[in-house]
Coordinates of N, CA, C and O in Angstrom, one line a residue:
L276 N 56.9 26.3 -38.8 CA 55.8 27.2 -38.7 C 54.5 26.5 -38.7 O 53.6 26.8 -37.9
S277 N 54.4 25.5 -39.5 CA 53.2 24.7 -39.6 C 52.9 24.0 -38.3 O 51.8 23.9 -37.8
T278 N 53.9 23.5 -37.6 CA 53.7 22.8 -36.3 C 53.3 23.8 -35.3 O 52.5 23.5 -34.4
L279 N 53.9 25.0 -35.3 CA 53.6 26.0 -34.4 C 52.1 26.5 -34.5 O 51.4 26.6 -33.5
W280 N 51.6 26.6 -35.8 CA 50.2 27.0 -36.0 C 49.3 25.9 -35.6 O 48.2 26.1 -35.0
K281 N 49.7 24.6 -35.8 CA 48.9 23.5 -35.4 C 48.8 23.5 -33.9 O 47.7 23.3 -33.4
A282 N 49.8 23.6 -33.2 CA 49.8 23.6 -31.7 C 49.0 24.8 -31.2 O 48.2 24.6 -30.2
G283 N 49.1 26.0 -31.9 CA 48.4 27.1 -31.4 C 46.9 26.9 -31.6 O 46.1 27.3 -30.8
L284 N 46.5 26.3 -32.8 CA 45.1 26.1 -33.0 C 44.5 25.0 -32.1 O 43.4 25.1 -31.6
E285 N 45.3 24.0 -31.8 CA 44.9 23.0 -30.8 C 44.7 23.6 -29.4 O 43.8 23.3 -28.7
G286 N 45.6 24.5 -29.1 CA 45.5 25.1 -27.8 C 44.3 26.0 -27.7 O 43.6 26.1 -26.7
A287 N 44.0 26.8 -28.8 CA 42.9 27.6 -28.8 C 41.6 26.8 -28.8 O 40.6 27.2 -28.1
F288 N 41.6 25.7 -29.5 CA 40.4 24.8 -29.5 C 40.2 24.3 -28.1 O 39.1 24.2 -27.6
M289 N 41.2 23.8 -27.4 CA 41.1 23.3 -26.0 C 40.6 24.4 -25.1 O 39.8 24.1 -24.3
A290 N 41.1 25.6 -25.2 CA 40.7 26.7 -24.4 C 39.2 27.0 -24.6 O 38.5 27.2 -23.7
A291 N 38.8 27.0 -25.9 CA 37.4 27.2 -26.2 C 36.5 26.1 -25.7 O 35.4 26.3 -25.1
A292 N 37.0 24.9 -25.8 CA 36.2 23.7 -25.2 C 36.1 23.8 -23.7 O 35.0 23.6 -23.2
V293 N 37.2 24.2 -23.0 CA 37.1 24.3 -21.6 C 36.2 25.5 -21.2 O 35.3 25.3 -20.3
L294 N 36.2 26.6 -21.9 CA 35.4 27.7 -21.6 C 33.9 27.3 -21.9 O 33.0 27.6 -21.1
F295 N 33.6 26.6 -23.0 CA 32.3 26.1 -23.3 C 31.8 25.2 -22.2 O 30.7 25.3 -21.7
G296 N 32.7 24.3 -21.7 CA 32.4 23.4 -20.6 C 32.0 24.2 -19.3 O 31.0 23.8 -18.6
F297 N 32.8 25.2 -19.0 CA 32.5 26.1 -17.9 C 31.1 26.7 -18.0 O 30.3 26.8 -17.0
V298 N 30.8 27.2 -19.2 CA 29.5 27.8 -19.4 C 28.4 26.8 -19.2 O 27.4 27.1 -18.5
L299 N 28.5 25.6 -19.7 CA 27.5 24.6 -19.5 C 27.3 24.2 -18.1 O 26.2 24.1 -17.6
I300 N 28.4 24.1 -17.4 CA 28.4 23.8 -15.9 C 27.7 24.9 -15.2 O 26.9 24.7 -14.3
Y301 N 28.1 26.2 -15.5 CA 27.5 27.3 -14.8 C 25.9 27.3 -15.0 O 25.2 27.5 -14.1
R302 N 25.5 27.1 -16.3 CA 24.1 27.1 -16.6 C 23.4 26.0 -15.8 O 22.3 26.2 -15.3
K303 N 24.0 24.8 -15.8 CA 23.3 23.7 -15.1 C 23.3 24.0 -13.6 O 22.2 23.7 -12.9
L304 N 24.3 24.6 -13.0 CA 24.3 24.9 -11.6 C 23.2 26.0 -11.3 O 22.5 25.9 -10.3
A305 N 23.1 27.0 -12.2 CA 22.1 28.0 -12.0 C 20.7 27.4 -12.1 O 19.8 27.8 -11.3
Q306 N 20.5 26.5 -13.0 CA 19.2 25.8 -13.1 C 18.9 25.0 -11.8 O 17.8 25.0 -11.3
E307 N 19.9 24.3 -11.3 CA 19.7 23.5 -10.1 C 19.4 24.4 -8.9 O 18.6 24.1 -8.0
M308 N 20.1 25.5 -8.8 CA 19.9 26.5 -7.7 C 18.5 27.0 -7.8 O 17.8 27.2 -6.8
D309 N 18.0 27.4 -9.0 CA 16.7 27.9 -9.2 C 15.7 26.8 -8.8 O 14.7 27.1 -8.1
L310 N 15.9 25.6 -9.2 CA 15.0 24.5 -8.8 C 14.9 24.3 -7.3 O 13.9 24.2 -6.7
K311 N 16.1 24.3 -6.6 CA 16.1 24.2 -5.2 C 15.4 25.3 -4.5 O 14.6 25.1 -3.5
L312 N 15.5 26.6 -5.0 CA 14.8 27.7 -4.4 C 13.3 27.6 -4.6 O 12.6 27.8 -3.7
R313 N 12.9 27.1 -5.8 CA 11.5 26.9 -6.0 C 10.9 25.8 -5.1 O 9.8 25.9 -4.6
Q314 N 11.7 24.7 -4.9 CA 11.3 23.7 -4.1 C 11.2 24.2 -2.6 O 10.2 23.8 -1.9
R315 N 12.1 24.9 -2.2 CA 12.1 25.5 -0.8 C 10.8 26.4 -0.6 O 10.1 26.3 0.4
N316 N 10.6 27.2 -1.6 CA 9.4 28.1 -1.6 C 8.1 27.3 -1.6 O 7.2 27.6 -0.9
F317 N 8.1 26.3 -2.4 CA 6.9 25.4 -2.5 C 6.6 24.7 -1.1 O 5.5 24.7 -0.6
I318 N 7.7 24.2 -0.6 CA 7.5 23.5 0.7 C 7.1 24.5 1.8 O 6.2 24.2 2.6
A319 N 7.7 25.7 1.8 CA 7.3 26.7 2.8 C 5.8 27.1 2.6 O 5.0 27.2 3.6
A320 N 5.4 27.2 1.4 CA 4.0 27.6 1.1 C 3.0 26.5 1.5 O 2.0 26.7 2.1
V321 N 3.4 25.2 1.2 CA 2.6 24.1 1.5 C 2.5 23.9 3.1 O 1.4 23.7 3.6
T322 N 3.6 24.1 3.7 CA 3.6 24.0 5.2 C 2.7 25.1 5.8 O 1.9 24.8 6.7
H323 N 2.8 26.3 5.3 CA 1.9 27.3 5.8 C 0.5 27.0 5.5 O -0.4 27.2 6.4
E324 N 0.1 26.6 4.3 CA -1.2 26.2 4.0 C -1.8 25.1 4.8 O -3.0 25.1 5.1
L325 N -0.9 24.1 5.2 CA -1.4 23.0 6.0 C -1.5 23.4 7.5 O -2.4 23.0 8.2
K326 N -0.6 24.3 8.0 CA -0.7 24.7 9.4 C -1.9 25.5 9.7 O -2.4 25.4 10.8
T327 N -2.4 26.3 8.8 CA -3.5 27.2 9.0 C -4.8 26.4 9.4 O -5.3 26.7 10.5
P328 N -5.2 25.5 8.6 CA -6.4 24.7 9.1 C -6.2 23.9 10.3 O -7.1 23.7 11.1
I329 N -5.0 23.4 10.4 CA -4.7 22.5 11.6 C -4.7 23.4 12.9 O -5.3 23.0 13.9
A330 N -4.2 24.6 12.8 CA -4.2 25.5 14.0 C -5.7 25.9 14.3 O -6.1 25.9 15.4
S331 N -6.5 26.1 13.2 CA -7.9 26.5 13.4 C -8.6 25.3 14.1 O -9.4 25.5 15.0
L332 N -8.4 24.1 13.6 CA -9.0 22.9 14.2 C -8.7 22.8 15.7 O -9.5 22.5 16.5
R333 N -7.4 23.0 16.0 CA -7.0 23.0 17.4 C -7.7 23.9 18.3 O -8.2 23.6 19.3
V334 N -7.9 25.2 17.8 CA -8.6 26.2 18.5 C -10.1 25.8 18.7 O -10.6 25.9 19.8
W335 N -10.7 25.3 17.6 CA -12.1 24.8 17.7 C -12.3 23.7 18.7 O -13.2 23.6 19.5
M336 N -11.3 22.7 18.7 CA -11.4 21.6 19.6 C -11.3 22.1 21.0 O -12.0 21.6 21.9
E337 N -10.3 22.9 21.3 CA -10.1 23.5 22.7 C -11.4 24.2 23.1 O -11.8 24.1 24.2
T338 N -12.0 25.0 22.2 CA -13.2 25.7 22.5 C -14.3 24.7 22.9 O -15.1 24.9 23.9
L339 N -14.5 23.7 22.1 CA -15.6 22.7 22.3 C -15.4 22.0 23.6 O -16.4 21.8 24.3
F340 N -14.2 21.7 24.0 CA -14.0 20.9 25.2 C -13.7 21.7 26.5 O -13.8 21.1 27.6
Q341 N -13.4 22.9 26.4 CA -13.1 23.7 27.6 C -14.2 24.8 27.9 O -14.0 25.4 28.9
R342 N -15.2 24.9 27.1 CA -16.2 25.9 27.4 C -17.6 25.3 27.3 O -17.8 24.3 26.6
V343 N -18.5 25.9 28.0 CA -19.9 25.5 27.9 C -20.5 26.4 26.8 O -20.4 27.6 26.8
L344 N -21.0 25.7 25.8 CA -21.5 26.4 24.6 C -23.0 26.1 24.3 O -23.5 25.0 24.6
S345 N -23.7 27.0 23.7 CA -25.0 26.8 23.3 C -25.0 25.9 22.1 O -24.0 25.7 21.4
E346 N -26.2 25.3 21.8 CA -26.3 24.5 20.6 C -25.9 25.2 19.3 O -25.3 24.7 18.4
E347 N -26.4 26.5 19.2 CA -26.1 27.3 18.1 C -24.6 27.5 17.9 O -24.1 27.4 16.8
Q348 N -23.9 27.8 19.0 CA -22.4 27.9 18.9 C -21.7 26.6 18.5 O -20.8 26.6 17.7
K349 N -22.3 25.5 19.0 CA -21.7 24.2 18.6 C -21.9 23.9 17.2 O -21.0 23.4 16.5
V350 N -23.1 24.3 16.6 CA -23.3 24.1 15.2 C -22.4 24.9 14.4 O -21.8 24.5 13.4
K351 N -22.2 26.2 14.8 CA -21.3 27.1 14.1 C -19.9 26.5 14.1 O -19.2 26.5 13.0
I352 N -19.4 26.1 15.2 CA -18.1 25.5 15.3 C -17.9 24.2 14.5 O -16.9 24.0 13.8
H353 N -19.0 23.4 14.5 CA -19.0 22.2 13.7 C -18.8 22.5 12.2 O -18.1 21.9 11.5
T354 N -19.6 23.5 11.8 CA -19.5 24.0 10.4 C -18.1 24.4 10.0 O -17.5 24.1 9.0
R355 N -17.5 25.2 10.9 CA -16.1 25.7 10.7 C -15.1 24.6 10.6 O -14.2 24.6 9.8
M356 N -15.3 23.6 11.5 CA -14.4 22.5 11.6 C -14.5 21.7 10.3 O -13.5 21.2 9.7
D357 N -15.7 21.5 9.8 CA -16.0 20.8 8.5 C -15.3 21.5 7.4 O -14.6 20.9 6.5
Q358 N -15.3 22.9 7.4 CA -14.7 23.7 6.4 C -13.2 23.5 6.4 O -12.5 23.4 5.4
D359 N -12.6 23.5 7.7 CA -11.2 23.3 7.8 C -10.7 21.9 7.4 O -9.7 21.8 6.7
L360 N -11.5 20.9 7.7 CA -11.2 19.5 7.2 C -11.3 19.4 5.7 O -10.5 18.7 5.1
A361 N -12.3 20.1 5.1 CA -12.4 20.0 3.7 C -11.2 20.7 3.0 O -10.7 20.3 2.0
R362 N -10.8 21.8 3.6 CA -9.6 22.5 3.1 C -8.4 21.6 3.2 O -7.6 21.6 2.3
L363 N -8.2 20.9 4.3 CA -7.1 20.0 4.5 C -7.1 18.9 3.4 O -6.1 18.6 2.8
A364 N -8.3 18.3 3.2 CA -8.5 17.3 2.3 C -8.1 17.8 0.9 O -7.5 17.1 0.1
E365 N -8.6 19.0 0.6 CA -8.3 19.6 -0.7 C -6.8 19.8 -0.9 O -6.2 19.6 -2.0
L366 N -6.1 20.3 0.1 CA -4.7 20.5 0.0 C -3.9 19.2 -0.2 O -3.1 19.2 -1.1
V367 N -4.3 18.2 0.5 CA -3.7 16.9 0.3 C -3.9 16.4 -1.1 O -3.0 15.9 -1.8
S368 N -5.2 16.5 -1.5 CA -5.5 16.1 -2.9 C -4.7 16.9 -3.9 O -4.2 16.3 -4.9
N369 N -4.5 18.2 -3.7 CA -3.7 19.0 -4.6 C -2.3 18.5 -4.6 O -1.6 18.5 -5.7
L370 N -1.7 18.2 -3.5 CA -0.4 17.7 -3.4 C -0.2 16.4 -4.1 O 0.8 16.2 -4.8
L371 N -1.2 15.5 -4.0 CA -1.1 14.3 -4.8 C -1.2 14.5 -6.3 O -0.4 13.9 -7.1
E372 N -2.0 15.5 -6.7 CA -2.0 15.9 -8.1 C -0.7 16.4 -8.6 O -0.2 16.1 -9.7
V373 N -0.1 17.3 -7.8 CA 1.2 17.8 -8.1 C 2.3 16.7 -8.3 O 3.1 16.6 -9.2
A374 N 2.2 15.7 -7.4 CA 3.2 14.6 -7.4 C 2.9 13.8 -8.7 O 3.9 13.3 -9.3
R375 N 1.6 13.5 -9.0 CA 1.3 12.8 -10.2 C 1.8 13.5 -11.5 O 2.4 12.9 -12.4
A376 N 1.6 14.8 -11.5 CA 2.0 15.6 -12.6 C 3.5 15.6 -12.8 O 4.1 15.5 -13.9
D377 N 4.2 15.7 -11.6 CA 5.7 15.7 -11.6 C 6.2 14.3 -12.1 O 7.2 14.3 -12.8
A378 N 5.5 13.3 -11.8 CA 5.9 11.9 -12.2 C 5.5 11.6 -13.6 O 5.8 10.6 -14.1
G379 N 4.7 12.5 -14.2 CA 4.3 12.3 -15.6 C 3.1 11.3 -15.7 O 2.8 10.8 -16.7
S380 N 2.4 11.1 -14.6 CA 1.3 10.2 -14.6 C -0.1 10.8 -14.3 O -1.0 10.2 -13.9
L381 N -0.1 12.1 -14.6 CA -1.4 12.8 -14.4 C -2.3 12.5 -15.5 O -1.9 12.7 -16.7
E382 N -3.5 12.0 -15.2 CA -4.4 11.6 -16.3 C -5.3 12.8 -16.6 O -5.9 13.4 -15.7
M383 N -5.5 13.0 -17.9 CA -6.4 14.1 -18.3 C -7.6 13.4 -19.0 O -7.4 12.5 -19.8
N384 N -8.8 13.7 -18.5 CA -10.0 13.2 -19.1 C -10.8 14.3 -19.7 O -11.7 14.9 -19.0
A385 N -10.5 14.7 -20.9 CA -11.1 15.8 -21.6 C -12.4 15.4 -22.2 O -12.5 14.4 -23.0
F386 N -13.4 16.2 -22.0 CA -14.7 16.0 -22.6 C -15.3 17.4 -22.9 O -14.9 18.4 -22.4
P387 N -16.3 17.4 -23.8 CA -16.9 18.7 -24.1 C -17.6 19.2 -22.9 O -18.2 18.5 -22.1
L388 N -17.4 20.5 -22.7 CA -17.8 21.1 -21.4 C -18.4 22.5 -21.8 O -17.8 23.3 -22.4
E389 N -19.7 22.7 -21.3 CA -20.3 24.0 -21.6 C -19.7 25.0 -20.5 O -19.9 24.7 -19.3
V390 N -19.1 26.1 -20.9 CA -18.4 26.9 -20.0 C -19.3 27.6 -18.9 O -19.0 27.6 -17.8
E391 N -20.4 28.2 -19.3 CA -21.2 29.0 -18.4 C -21.7 28.2 -17.2 O -21.4 28.6 -16.1
P392 N -22.4 27.1 -17.3 CA -22.9 26.4 -16.1 C -21.7 25.8 -15.3 O -21.7 25.8 -14.1
W393 N -20.7 25.4 -16.0 CA -19.5 24.8 -15.3 C -18.8 25.9 -14.5 O -18.5 25.7 -13.3
L394 N -18.5 27.0 -15.1 CA -17.8 28.1 -14.4 C -18.6 28.7 -13.3 O -18.1 29.0 -12.2
R395 N -20.0 28.8 -13.5 CA -20.8 29.3 -12.5 C -20.8 28.3 -11.2 O -20.7 28.8 -10.1
G396 N -20.8 27.0 -11.5 CA -20.7 26.1 -10.4 C -19.4 26.2 -9.6 O -19.3 26.1 -8.4
V397 N -18.3 26.3 -10.4 CA -17.0 26.4 -9.7 C -16.9 27.7 -8.9 O -16.5 27.6 -7.7
C398 N -17.4 28.8 -9.4 CA -17.3 30.1 -8.7 C -18.3 30.0 -7.4 O -17.9 30.5 -6.4
E399 N -19.4 29.4 -7.6 CA -20.3 29.3 -6.4 C -19.7 28.5 -5.3 O -19.8 28.8 -4.2
G400 N -19.1 27.4 -5.8 CA -18.4 26.5 -4.8 C -17.3 27.2 -4.0 O -17.2 27.1 -2.8
M401 N -16.5 28.0 -4.8 CA -15.4 28.8 -4.2 C -16.0 29.8 -3.2 O -15.5 30.0 -2.1
D402 N -17.1 30.5 -3.6 CA -17.7 31.5 -2.8 C -18.2 30.9 -1.5 O -18.1 31.5 -0.5
Q403 N -18.8 29.7 -1.6 CA -19.3 29.1 -0.3 C -18.1 28.7 0.6 O -18.2 28.8 1.8
R404 N -17.0 28.2 0.0 CA -15.9 27.8 0.9 C -15.2 29.0 1.5 O -14.8 29.0 2.6
L405 N -15.2 30.2 0.8 CA -14.6 31.4 1.4 C -15.5 32.2 2.3 O -15.1 33.1 3.0
G406 N -16.8 31.8 2.2 CA -17.8 32.6 3.0 C -18.7 33.2 2.0 O -18.2 33.9 1.1
P407 N -20.0 32.9 2.0 CA -20.9 33.4 1.0 C -20.8 34.9 0.8 O -20.8 35.7 1.7
G408 N -20.6 35.2 -0.5 CA -20.4 36.6 -0.9 C -19.0 37.1 -0.8 O -18.7 38.3 -1.2
A409 N -18.1 36.3 -0.3 CA -16.7 36.8 0.0 C -16.0 37.2 -1.3 O -15.2 38.1 -1.4
L410 N -16.2 36.4 -2.4 CA -15.6 36.7 -3.7 C -16.1 38.0 -4.3 O -15.4 38.7 -5.0
G411 N -17.4 38.2 -4.1 CA -18.0 39.4 -4.7 C -18.0 39.3 -6.3 O -17.9 40.3 -6.9
L412 N -18.2 38.1 -6.8 CA -18.2 38.0 -8.2 C -19.6 38.2 -8.8 O -20.6 37.8 -8.2
Q413 N -19.6 38.8 -10.0 CA -20.8 38.9 -10.8 C -20.5 38.2 -12.1 O -19.6 38.8 -12.9
L414 N -21.1 37.1 -12.4 CA -20.8 36.4 -13.6 C -21.8 36.8 -14.7 O -23.0 36.6 -14.5
N415 N -21.3 37.4 -15.8 CA -22.1 37.7 -16.9 C -21.6 36.9 -18.1 O -20.8 37.4 -18.9
L416 N -22.0 35.7 -18.2 CA -21.5 34.8 -19.2 C -22.6 34.4 -20.2 O -23.7 34.2 -19.9
G417 N -22.1 34.3 -21.4 CA -23.0 33.9 -22.5 C -23.2 32.4 -22.5 O -22.2 31.7 -22.2
R418 N -24.3 31.9 -22.9 CA -24.5 30.4 -23.0 C -24.0 30.0 -24.4 O -23.9 30.8 -25.3
G419 N -23.8 28.7 -24.5 CA -23.4 28.1 -25.8 C -21.9 28.1 -26.1 O -21.6 27.6 -27.2
L420 N -21.1 28.5 -25.2 CA -19.6 28.4 -25.4 C -19.2 27.0 -24.8 O -19.4 26.8 -23.6
W421 N -18.6 26.2 -25.7 CA -18.1 24.9 -25.3 C -16.6 24.8 -25.5 O -16.1 25.4 -26.4
V422 N -16.0 24.0 -24.6 CA -14.6 23.7 -24.8 C -14.4 22.2 -24.5 O -15.3 21.6 -23.9
T423 N -13.3 21.7 -25.0 CA -13.0 20.3 -24.6 C -11.9 20.4 -23.6 O -10.8 20.9 -23.9
A424 N -12.2 19.9 -22.4 CA -11.3 20.1 -21.3 C -11.6 19.0 -20.2 O -12.6 18.4 -20.2
D425 N -10.6 18.8 -19.3 CA -10.7 18.0 -18.1 C -11.3 19.0 -17.1 O -10.7 19.9 -16.6
A426 N -12.6 18.8 -16.8 CA -13.3 19.7 -15.9 C -12.6 19.8 -14.5 O -12.5 20.9 -14.0
K427 N -12.1 18.7 -14.0 CA -11.5 18.7 -12.7 C -10.2 19.6 -12.7 O -9.9 20.4 -11.8
Q428 N -9.4 19.3 -13.7 CA -8.1 20.0 -13.8 C -8.3 21.5 -14.1 O -7.6 22.4 -13.5
L429 N -9.3 21.8 -15.0 CA -9.6 23.2 -15.3 C -10.1 23.9 -14.0 O -9.8 25.1 -13.8
A430 N -10.9 23.2 -13.2 CA -11.5 23.8 -12.0 C -10.3 24.1 -11.0 O -10.4 25.1 -10.4
T431 N -9.3 23.2 -11.0 CA -8.2 23.5 -10.1 C -7.5 24.8 -10.5 O -7.2 25.6 -9.7
V432 N -7.3 25.0 -11.8 CA -6.7 26.3 -12.3 C -7.6 27.5 -11.9 O -7.0 28.4 -11.4
V433 N -8.9 27.4 -12.2 CA -9.7 28.5 -11.9 C -9.8 28.8 -10.4 O -9.7 29.9 -9.9
E434 N -9.9 27.7 -9.6 CA -9.9 27.9 -8.1 C -8.6 28.5 -7.6 O -8.6 29.4 -6.7
N435 N -7.5 28.1 -8.1 CA -6.2 28.7 -7.7 C -6.2 30.2 -8.1 O -5.7 31.0 -7.3
L436 N -6.6 30.5 -9.3 CA -6.7 31.9 -9.7 C -7.6 32.7 -8.7 O -7.2 33.8 -8.3
L437 N -8.8 32.2 -8.4 CA -9.7 32.9 -7.6 C -9.2 33.0 -6.1 O -9.3 34.1 -5.5
T438 N -8.5 31.9 -5.6 CA -8.0 32.0 -4.3 C -6.9 33.0 -4.2 O -6.8 33.8 -3.2
N439 N -6.0 33.1 -5.2 CA -4.9 34.1 -5.2 C -5.5 35.5 -5.3 O -5.0 36.4 -4.6
A440 N -6.5 35.6 -6.1 CA -7.1 37.0 -6.3 C -7.7 37.4 -4.9 O -7.6 38.5 -4.5
F441 N -8.4 36.4 -4.3 CA -9.0 36.7 -3.0 C -8.0 37.1 -1.9 O -8.2 38.0 -1.1
K442 N -6.9 36.3 -1.9 CA -5.9 36.6 -0.9 C -5.0 37.8 -1.1 O -4.7 38.5 -0.2
Y443 N -4.7 38.1 -2.4 CA -3.7 39.1 -2.7 C -4.2 40.3 -3.4 O -3.4 41.3 -3.5
A444 N -5.4 40.3 -3.9 CA -5.8 41.5 -4.6 C -6.5 42.5 -3.7 O -7.0 42.1 -2.6
H445 N -6.4 43.8 -4.0 CA -7.1 44.8 -3.2 C -8.6 44.6 -3.3 O -9.1 44.1 -4.3
P446 N -9.3 45.0 -2.3 CA -10.8 44.8 -2.3 C -11.4 45.5 -3.5 O -12.3 45.0 -4.1

């Protein structure tokens, strides 16, 4: 009887260990599948974001070289091309930041930062990039609020929030 109980307990333990192993494998596979899906979505979003200014630049180049334009039109196109190039440079810079963060080598340079003038500058810069007045923001901020932060990294967060709000929020 004792040998039978011992064999039964060993069998039950082995079955539990195998079941536990399957659960661990399932969880790991689910995590990997989620990671792959997020990577695919990230690559699709980045590709879309890169294609937009490139396509715009192509149109502006064709317009410049295939049409007779006034100086005013040329200046307007030049401004738009500069905006598209700045957008491309920003996207590439953001991709490099993501790569650094992923590699664990993102450097944070935190310093005391007064929120009101800093945030006003970030918002005005975003508003100019999107088209003056496009954001429609009214900032009513109090002075004297300080934080310790990396101004560049925090600006990236705020700019991403404003960009998403501009793209996806109702007017």
